[in-house]
PDB file of C-alpha atoms in Angstrom:
ATOM      1  CA  UNK A  29     206.486  64.334 115.384  1.00 73.00           C
ATOM      2  CA  UNK A  30     205.704  60.605 114.859  1.00 78.00           C
ATOM      3  CA  UNK A  31     209.402  60.008 114.975  1.00 79.00           C
ATOM      4  CA  UNK A  32     208.913  60.336 118.726  1.00 83.00           C
ATOM      5  CA  UNK A  33     206.203  57.761 119.169  1.00 84.00           C
ATOM      6  CA  UNK A  34     208.346  55.133 120.698  1.00 87.00           C
ATOM      7  CA  UNK A  35     210.651  55.019 123.822  1.00 87.00           C
ATOM      8  CA  UNK A  36     212.367  58.150 122.815  1.00 87.00           C
ATOM      9  CA  UNK A  37     209.141  59.797 124.154  1.00 89.00           C
ATOM     10  CA  UNK A  38     209.462  59.958 127.920  1.00 90.00           C
ATOM     11  CA  UNK A  39     205.620  59.928 128.382  1.00 92.00           C
ATOM     12  CA  UNK A  40     204.978  56.906 126.370  1.00 89.00           C
ATOM     13  CA  UNK A  41     208.020  55.031 127.988  1.00 91.00           C
ATOM     14  CA  UNK A  42     206.892  55.724 131.407  1.00 93.00           C
ATOM     15  CA  UNK A  43     203.291  54.538 130.626  1.00 92.00           C
ATOM     16  CA  UNK A  44     204.670  51.338 129.245  1.00 91.00           C
ATOM     17  CA  UNK A  45     206.980  50.762 132.178  1.00 92.00           C
ATOM     18  CA  UNK A  46     204.065  51.358 134.641  1.00 94.00           C
ATOM     19  CA  UNK A  47     201.749  49.086 132.518  1.00 91.00           C
ATOM     20  CA  UNK A  48     204.316  46.286 132.490  1.00 90.00           C
ATOM     21  CA  UNK A  49     204.894  46.536 136.295  1.00 92.00           C
ATOM     22  CA  UNK A  50     201.057  46.519 136.995  1.00 93.00           C
ATOM     23  CA  UNK A  51     199.739  44.225 134.366  1.00 91.00           C
ATOM     24  CA  UNK A  52     202.690  42.393 132.724  1.00 88.00           C
ATOM     25  CA  UNK A  53     204.547  42.665 129.467  1.00 86.00           C
ATOM     26  CA  UNK A  54     201.777  40.888 127.353  1.00 86.00           C
ATOM     27  CA  UNK A  55     199.314  43.706 128.075  1.00 84.00           C
ATOM     28  CA  UNK A  56     201.584  46.369 126.764  1.00 84.00           C
ATOM     29  CA  UNK A  57     201.783  44.675 123.338  1.00 84.00           C
ATOM     30  CA  UNK A  58     198.502  46.301 122.371  1.00 83.00           C
ATOM     31  CA  UNK A  59     200.169  49.747 122.422  1.00 85.00           C
ATOM     32  CA  UNK A  60     203.249  48.470 120.501  1.00 83.00           C
ATOM     33  CA  UNK A  61     201.154  47.737 117.391  1.00 79.00           C
ATOM     34  CA  UNK A  62     201.170  51.400 116.662  1.00 80.00           C
ATOM     35  CA  UNK A  63     203.831  52.940 118.721  1.00 84.00           C
ATOM     36  CA  UNK A  64     206.489  50.326 118.315  1.00 83.00           C
ATOM     37  CA  UNK A  65     205.989  48.270 115.066  1.00 80.00           C
ATOM     38  CA  UNK A  66     209.746  47.507 114.841  1.00 81.00           C
ATOM     39  CA  UNK A  67     209.787  46.135 118.385  1.00 82.00           C
ATOM     40  CA  UNK A  68     206.480  44.466 117.984  1.00 81.00           C
ATOM     41  CA  UNK A  69     207.091  42.602 114.716  1.00 81.00           C
ATOM     42  CA  UNK A  70     210.633  41.526 115.720  1.00 83.00           C
ATOM     43  CA  UNK A  71     209.488  39.977 118.970  1.00 85.00           C
ATOM     44  CA  UNK A  72     211.470  42.517 121.180  1.00 85.00           C
ATOM     45  CA  UNK A  73     208.108  43.446 122.973  1.00 83.00           C
ATOM     46  CA  UNK A  74     208.166  40.102 124.590  1.00 86.00           C
ATOM     47  CA  UNK A  75     210.984  41.435 126.739  1.00 86.00           C
ATOM     48  CA  UNK A  76     210.592  43.929 129.526  1.00 88.00           C
ATOM     49  CA  UNK A  77     210.976  47.397 128.196  1.00 85.00           C
ATOM     50  CA  UNK A  78     213.752  48.152 130.777  1.00 87.00           C
ATOM     51  CA  UNK A  79     215.918  45.602 129.030  1.00 90.00           C
ATOM     52  CA  UNK A  80     215.511  46.760 125.441  1.00 87.00           C
ATOM     53  CA  UNK A  81     214.975  50.630 125.879  1.00 86.00           C
ATOM     54  CA  UNK A  82     218.411  51.446 124.571  1.00 87.00           C
ATOM     55  CA  UNK A  83     218.305  49.420 121.452  1.00 88.00           C
ATOM     56  CA  UNK A  84     217.785  51.405 118.197  1.00 86.00           C
ATOM     57  CA  UNK A  85     214.627  49.621 117.395  1.00 83.00           C
ATOM     58  CA  UNK A  86     213.141  50.890 120.660  1.00 83.00           C
ATOM     59  CA  UNK A  87     213.783  54.516 119.628  1.00 84.00           C
ATOM     60  CA  UNK A  88     213.009  54.305 116.020  1.00 81.00           C
ATOM     61  CA  UNK A  89     209.459  55.889 116.226  1.00 80.00           C
ATOM     62  CA  UNK A  90     207.380  55.875 113.026  1.00 82.00           C
ATOM     63  CA  UNK A  91     208.219  56.742 109.558  1.00 79.00           C
ATOM     64  CA  UNK A  92     205.696  58.406 107.089  1.00 81.00           C
ATOM     65  CA  UNK A  93     204.641  55.025 105.475  1.00 79.00           C
ATOM     66  CA  UNK A  94     203.396  53.571 108.653  1.00 76.00           C
ATOM     67  CA  UNK A  95     200.070  55.686 108.401  1.00 75.00           C
ATOM     68  CA  UNK A  96     200.270  56.613 104.686  1.00 80.00           C
ATOM     69  CA  UNK A  97     200.469  53.032 103.439  1.00 80.00           C
ATOM     70  CA  UNK A  98     197.239  51.956 105.206  1.00 75.00           C
ATOM     71  CA  UNK A  99     194.736  50.475 102.894  1.00 79.00           C
ATOM     72  CA  UNK A 100     192.061  49.088 105.227  1.00 76.00           C
ATOM     73  CA  UNK A 101     191.116  49.230 108.919  1.00 74.00           C
ATOM     74  CA  UNK A 102     188.820  46.296 109.843  1.00 74.00           C
ATOM     75  CA  UNK A 103     188.494  47.207 113.491  1.00 70.00           C
ATOM     76  CA  UNK A 104     189.646  49.875 116.081  1.00 68.00           C
ATOM     77  CA  UNK A 105     190.939  47.057 118.072  1.00 63.00           C
ATOM     78  CA  UNK A 106     193.504  45.720 115.575  1.00 57.00           C
ATOM     79  CA  UNK A 107     196.149  46.973 113.456  1.00 56.00           C
ATOM     80  CA  UNK A 108     195.446  48.273 109.902  1.00 49.00           C
ATOM     81  CA  UNK A 109     196.244  46.502 106.641  1.00 50.00           C
ATOM     82  CA  UNK A 110     199.113  47.949 104.677  1.00 50.00           C
ATOM     83  CA  UNK A 111     199.824  47.974 101.034  1.00 44.00           C
TER      84      UNK A 111
END
């Protein structure tokens, strides 16, 4: 199911498109930390989603290790620390 956490999920995609229209690209980066780590870590999330939505990274979703390699969570407002 987590494979569909990125822009291959129509509900998430529309939420981000709306957020970027209303509040700008920068505000949507917070969501990318969990939903789109490949786009976030590569810098692709600095680009409006409508320009990158068809790239493989934007449809990658999450693999098992994204959650199962967490070793520490310091805050609910930031990403976890991975092993």
